[in-house]
Short mmCIF file of C-alpha atoms and ligand atoms in Angstrom, two decimals:
data_model
loop_
_atom_site.label_atom_id
_atom_site.label_comp_id
_atom_site.label_asym_id
_atom_site.label_seq_id
_atom_site.Cartn_x
_atom_site.Cartn_y
_atom_site.Cartn_z
CA UNK A 1351 157.22 73.12 94.70
CA UNK A 1352 156.03 72.08 98.15
CA UNK A 1353 156.55 74.61 100.92
CA UNK A 1354 155.94 74.00 104.58
CA UNK A 1355 155.58 77.09 106.74
CA UNK A 1356 155.32 77.24 110.54
CA UNK A 1357 153.95 73.72 110.38
CA UNK A 1358 152.94 71.92 113.55
CA UNK A 1359 150.92 68.89 114.55
CA UNK A 1360 149.43 68.16 117.91
CA UNK A 1361 147.85 64.77 118.51
CA UNK A 1362 145.10 64.18 121.02
CA UNK A 1363 147.56 62.46 123.36
CA UNK A 1364 149.34 65.84 123.37
CA UNK A 1365 152.36 64.75 121.36
CA UNK A 1366 153.40 67.96 119.64
CA UNK A 1367 155.67 68.27 116.63
CA UNK A 1368 156.97 71.52 115.18
CA UNK A 1369 158.65 71.64 111.79
CA UNK A 1370 161.10 74.20 110.58
CA UNK A 1371 160.22 75.86 107.28
CA UNK A 1372 161.23 73.84 104.28
CA UNK A 1373 160.79 73.80 100.50
CA UNK A 1374 160.83 70.77 98.22
CA UNK A 1375 161.53 71.78 94.63
CA UNK A 1376 159.95 70.15 91.62
CA UNK A 1377 162.36 67.81 89.83
CA UNK A 1378 164.47 67.07 92.89
CA UNK A 1379 164.76 64.01 95.11
CA UNK A 1380 164.85 64.39 98.88
CA UNK A 1381 165.83 61.89 101.52
CA UNK A 1382 164.44 62.42 105.01
CA UNK A 1383 166.55 61.02 107.81
CA UNK A 1384 165.66 61.19 111.46
CA UNK A 1385 165.17 59.46 114.75
CA UNK A 1386 162.15 57.26 115.27
CA UNK A 1387 159.17 59.31 116.37
CA UNK A 1388 160.46 62.67 115.17
CA UNK A 1389 157.58 63.14 112.75
CA UNK A 1390 158.65 61.88 109.33
CA UNK A 1391 155.51 59.86 108.58
CA UNK A 1392 153.37 62.62 110.07
CA UNK A 1393 154.94 65.10 107.62
CA UNK A 1394 154.29 62.82 104.63
CA UNK A 1395 150.70 62.28 105.78
CA UNK A 1396 150.15 66.04 106.08
CA UNK A 1397 151.62 66.67 102.61
CA UNK A 1398 149.36 63.91 101.25
CA UNK A 1399 146.32 65.52 102.91
CA UNK A 1400 145.65 62.43 105.03
CA UNK A 1401 146.36 64.30 108.27
CA UNK A 1402 145.53 67.96 108.91
CA UNK A 1403 148.16 70.20 110.48
CA UNK A 1404 147.29 71.85 113.79
CA UNK A 1405 149.12 75.00 112.72
CA UNK A 1406 150.96 76.42 109.74
CA UNK A 1407 150.56 75.94 106.01
CA UNK A 1408 151.50 73.56 103.24
CA UNK A 1409 151.70 75.27 99.87
CA UNK A 1410 151.80 73.12 96.74
CA UNK A 1411 152.71 75.14 93.67
CA UNK A 1412 151.58 78.20 95.61
CA UNK A 1413 148.19 76.78 96.62
CA UNK A 1414 147.54 76.61 100.36
CA UNK A 1415 146.40 73.00 100.77
CA UNK A 1416 145.51 73.55 104.41
CA UNK A 1417 142.62 75.75 103.23
CA UNK A 1418 141.28 73.04 100.89
CA UNK A 1419 138.31 70.85 101.84
CA UNK A 1420 138.94 67.16 102.57
CA UNK A 1421 137.26 66.33 99.25
CA UNK A 1422 139.67 68.62 97.39
CA UNK A 1423 142.64 67.15 99.27
CA UNK A 1424 141.52 63.60 98.45
CA UNK A 1425 141.08 64.44 94.82
CA UNK A 1426 144.50 66.16 94.69
CA UNK A 1427 146.12 63.09 96.27
CA UNK A 1428 144.42 60.70 93.86
CA UNK A 1429 145.47 62.78 90.84
CA UNK A 1430 148.89 64.06 91.79
CA UNK A 1431 150.47 62.08 94.61
CA UNK A 1432 151.97 58.60 94.52
CA UNK A 1433 152.29 57.33 98.10
CA UNK A 1434 154.40 54.28 98.82
CA UNK A 1435 153.46 53.00 102.25
CA UNK A 1436 155.95 51.20 104.44
CA UNK A 1437 153.68 48.18 104.79
CA UNK A 1438 152.80 48.20 101.04
CA UNK A 1439 149.00 48.10 101.53
CA UNK A 1440 148.65 45.63 98.65
CA UNK A 1441 145.83 43.09 98.40
CA UNK A 1442 147.60 39.75 98.92
CA UNK A 1443 145.00 37.56 97.22
CA UNK A 1444 144.93 39.62 94.06
CA UNK A 1445 147.43 39.67 91.21
CA UNK A 1446 149.89 42.45 90.50
CA UNK A 1447 147.82 43.60 87.51
CA UNK A 1448 144.62 43.64 89.58
CA UNK A 1449 146.25 45.55 92.44
CA UNK A 1450 147.10 48.27 89.96
CA UNK A 1451 143.85 47.76 88.05
CA UNK A 1452 141.69 48.81 90.99
CA UNK A 1453 143.01 52.34 90.47
CA UNK A 1454 140.53 52.48 87.58
CA UNK A 1455 137.93 53.09 90.28
CA UNK A 1456 139.75 56.36 90.90
CA UNK A 1457 139.70 57.06 87.16
CA UNK A 1458 143.45 56.59 86.87
CA UNK A 1459 144.77 56.09 83.33
CA UNK A 1460 146.62 52.76 83.46
CA UNK A 1461 148.14 52.86 79.99
CA UNK A 1462 151.68 53.06 81.39
CA UNK A 1463 151.30 49.95 83.58
CA UNK A 1464 153.37 47.59 81.42
CA UNK A 1465 156.12 50.13 80.91
CA UNK A 1466 156.42 50.76 84.66
CA UNK A 1467 156.38 47.07 85.58
CA UNK A 1468 159.13 46.58 83.00
CA UNK A 1469 161.21 49.50 84.34
CA UNK A 1470 160.97 48.03 87.84
CA UNK A 1471 161.92 44.54 86.62
CA UNK A 1472 158.69 42.80 87.66
CA UNK A 1473 156.80 42.51 84.38
CA UNK A 1474 157.03 38.71 84.45
CA UNK A 1475 155.09 38.78 87.75
CA UNK A 1476 152.19 40.75 86.31
CA UNK A 1477 149.73 37.88 86.72
CA UNK A 1478 151.15 36.48 89.97
CA UNK A 1479 149.28 36.91 93.23
CA UNK A 1480 150.93 39.28 95.70
CA UNK A 1481 151.11 36.53 98.35
CA UNK A 1482 153.43 34.55 96.07
CA UNK A 1483 155.96 37.38 95.72
CA UNK A 1484 159.13 38.06 97.70
CA UNK A 1485 159.45 41.16 99.90
CA UNK A 1486 161.52 42.95 97.26
CA UNK A 1487 159.00 42.12 94.53
CA UNK A 1488 156.11 43.38 96.67
CA UNK A 1489 158.06 46.57 97.28
CA UNK A 1490 158.40 47.07 93.53
CA UNK A 1491 154.68 46.50 93.03
CA UNK A 1492 153.97 49.13 95.70
CA UNK A 1493 156.26 51.53 93.83
CA UNK A 1494 154.64 50.65 90.48
CA UNK A 1495 151.19 51.31 91.95
CA UNK A 1496 152.35 54.75 93.14
CA UNK A 1497 153.91 55.60 89.77
CA UNK A 1498 151.31 54.29 87.35
CA UNK A 1499 149.16 57.39 87.71
CA UNK A 1500 152.20 59.49 86.69
CA UNK A 1501 152.12 61.56 89.87
CA UNK A 1502 153.88 64.90 90.18
CA UNK A 1503 154.82 64.09 93.77
CA UNK A 1504 156.10 60.77 95.11
CA UNK A 1505 156.08 60.16 98.85
CA UNK A 1506 157.89 57.02 99.99
CA UNK A 1507 157.82 56.03 103.65
CA UNK A 1508 160.77 53.73 104.29
CA UNK A 1509 160.59 52.09 100.88
CA UNK A 1510 163.54 49.87 101.77
CA UNK A 1511 162.52 49.13 105.35
CA UNK A 1512 161.71 45.50 104.58
CA UNK A 1513 164.61 44.81 102.26
CA UNK A 1514 168.24 43.85 102.76
CA UNK A 1515 170.77 46.50 101.82
CA UNK A 1516 171.65 45.22 98.34
CA UNK A 1517 168.02 44.94 97.22
CA UNK A 1518 167.10 48.16 99.02
CA UNK A 1519 169.87 49.99 97.20
CA UNK A 1520 168.65 48.65 93.86
CA UNK A 1521 165.06 49.68 94.65
CA UNK A 1522 166.19 53.21 95.59
CA UNK A 1523 168.18 53.55 92.38
CA UNK A 1524 165.13 52.50 90.37
CA UNK A 1525 162.83 54.77 92.37
CA UNK A 1526 165.11 57.78 91.83
CA UNK A 1527 165.41 56.93 88.13
CA UNK A 1528 161.68 56.66 87.52
CA UNK A 1529 161.06 59.82 89.58
CA UNK A 1530 163.06 62.07 87.25
CA UNK A 1531 161.33 65.40 86.73
CA UNK A 1532 159.01 64.82 89.69
CA UNK A 1533 159.33 65.64 93.37
CA UNK A 1534 160.46 62.60 95.35
CA UNK A 1535 160.43 62.64 99.15
CA UNK A 1536 161.66 59.39 100.66
CA UNK A 1537 162.08 58.51 104.32
CA UNK A 1538 164.88 56.13 105.11
CA UNK A 1539 167.00 55.33 108.13
CA UNK A 1540 169.94 54.19 106.04
CA UNK A 1541 172.44 56.97 105.37
CA UNK A 1542 174.32 54.72 102.93
CA UNK A 1543 171.50 55.55 100.49
CA UNK A 1544 172.09 59.31 100.76
CA UNK A 1545 174.29 59.46 97.65
CA UNK A 1546 171.34 58.62 95.39
CA UNK A 1547 169.36 61.74 96.38
CA UNK A 1548 169.78 65.37 95.38
CA UNK A 1549 169.17 66.61 98.93
CA UNK A 1550 169.38 64.92 102.32
CA UNK A 1551 167.33 66.50 105.09
CA UNK A 1552 168.09 65.67 108.67
CA UNK A 1553 164.70 65.76 110.39
CA UNK A 1554 166.40 65.95 113.76
CA UNK A 1555 167.53 69.40 112.67
CA UNK A 1556 164.27 70.29 110.94
CA UNK A 1557 162.12 69.57 113.96
CA UNK A 1558 164.44 71.38 116.38
CA UNK A 1559 167.39 70.02 118.38
CA UNK A 1560 166.58 67.58 121.16
CA UNK A 1561 168.91 67.67 124.14
CA UNK A 1562 170.09 64.30 125.46
CA UNK A 1563 168.25 65.00 128.68
CA UNK A 1564 165.05 65.45 126.69
CA UNK A 1565 165.17 62.03 125.06
CA UNK A 1566 162.02 60.11 125.72
CA UNK A 1567 160.14 63.15 126.96
CA UNK A 1568 156.54 62.92 125.80
CA UNK A 1569 155.94 65.44 123.07
CA UNK A 1570 159.63 66.33 122.82
CA UNK A 1571 160.89 67.88 119.67
CA UNK A 1572 163.42 65.65 117.96
N1 ATP B 3009 147.69 58.99 115.26
C1 ATP B 3009 148.52 59.38 116.24
N2 ATP B 3009 148.04 59.64 117.47
C2 ATP B 3009 148.85 60.06 118.46
N3 ATP B 3009 150.19 60.24 118.32
C3 ATP B 3009 150.71 59.97 117.13
C4 ATP B 3009 149.92 59.53 116.01
N4 ATP B 3009 150.72 59.37 114.93
C5 ATP B 3009 151.96 59.68 115.34
N5 ATP B 3009 151.96 60.05 116.64
C6 ATP B 3009 153.12 60.48 117.43
O1 ATP B 3009 153.78 61.52 116.71
C7 ATP B 3009 155.18 61.35 116.78
C8 ATP B 3009 155.74 61.25 115.37
O2 ATP B 3009 155.29 60.04 114.77
P1 ATP B 3009 155.71 59.63 113.30
O3 ATP B 3009 155.02 58.36 112.98
O4 ATP B 3009 155.52 60.79 112.40
O5 ATP B 3009 157.29 59.40 113.51
P2 ATP B 3009 158.38 58.88 112.48
O6 ATP B 3009 159.45 59.92 112.42
O7 ATP B 3009 157.73 58.49 111.21
O8 ATP B 3009 158.96 57.59 113.25
P3 ATP B 3009 159.48 56.16 112.68
O9 ATP B 3009 160.87 56.42 112.16
O10 ATP B 3009 159.49 55.30 113.90
O11 ATP B 3009 158.52 55.70 111.62
C9 ATP B 3009 155.43 60.12 117.65
O12 ATP B 3009 155.70 60.55 118.96
C10 ATP B 3009 154.12 59.37 117.57
O13 ATP B 3009 153.89 58.65 118.76
MG1 MG B 3010 157.40 56.65 110.25
#
């Protein structure tokens, strides 16, 4: 279980985000909806230990991750978290297999690679270079790379942002299917995808109601 308590982030430009307390249970899938700029990516980055909160705590299975050193956070992320970035972060000149293969450097066991590529319907592209793949295929590779380490937690930042609705819907169905038994937290702007998730969280509510007159105010809560 991931619990966020009194969590807040202040950036150097003074943008300030406050999150309401929230718990993500193991084995459930969560969809985060919310206006642009309300702090969805920031929340995922704090859970992943890439960004440090300015206040509050993040407990993962009871352990206060905000007290951990950066080295411990990095090692936890490498072992336990699969992060699907919106812009994929794949190496275009390398093949699918090699993009996943570099995880060996992080001592990741890659024995489930073929099974995952198969489940995501891209096994025939295993030896193709990323630059020769379509947007939807790249998205699946990014998902495969996040899943191959068999993470307990999957964070997906707009995993369908680059896809048309039909392909995006298919990708979400596959992502939810392969995430069974794990904690999946996915950001998406498309409420038509809500039916595939166990819980839909409106980040506009989580980060505190923004009055119309406050829209655009620097540092405003969403
Ligand atoms: N590194 C940073 N430095 C300064 N401000 C930042 C930084 N990262 C994010 N912010 C600010 O924090 C707020 C939340 O950003 P975040 O990227 O979390 O929003 P988001 O909900 O993911 O938005 P979107 O839907 O557009 O991706 C924004 O006002 C943004 O400008
Ligand atoms: Mg974002």
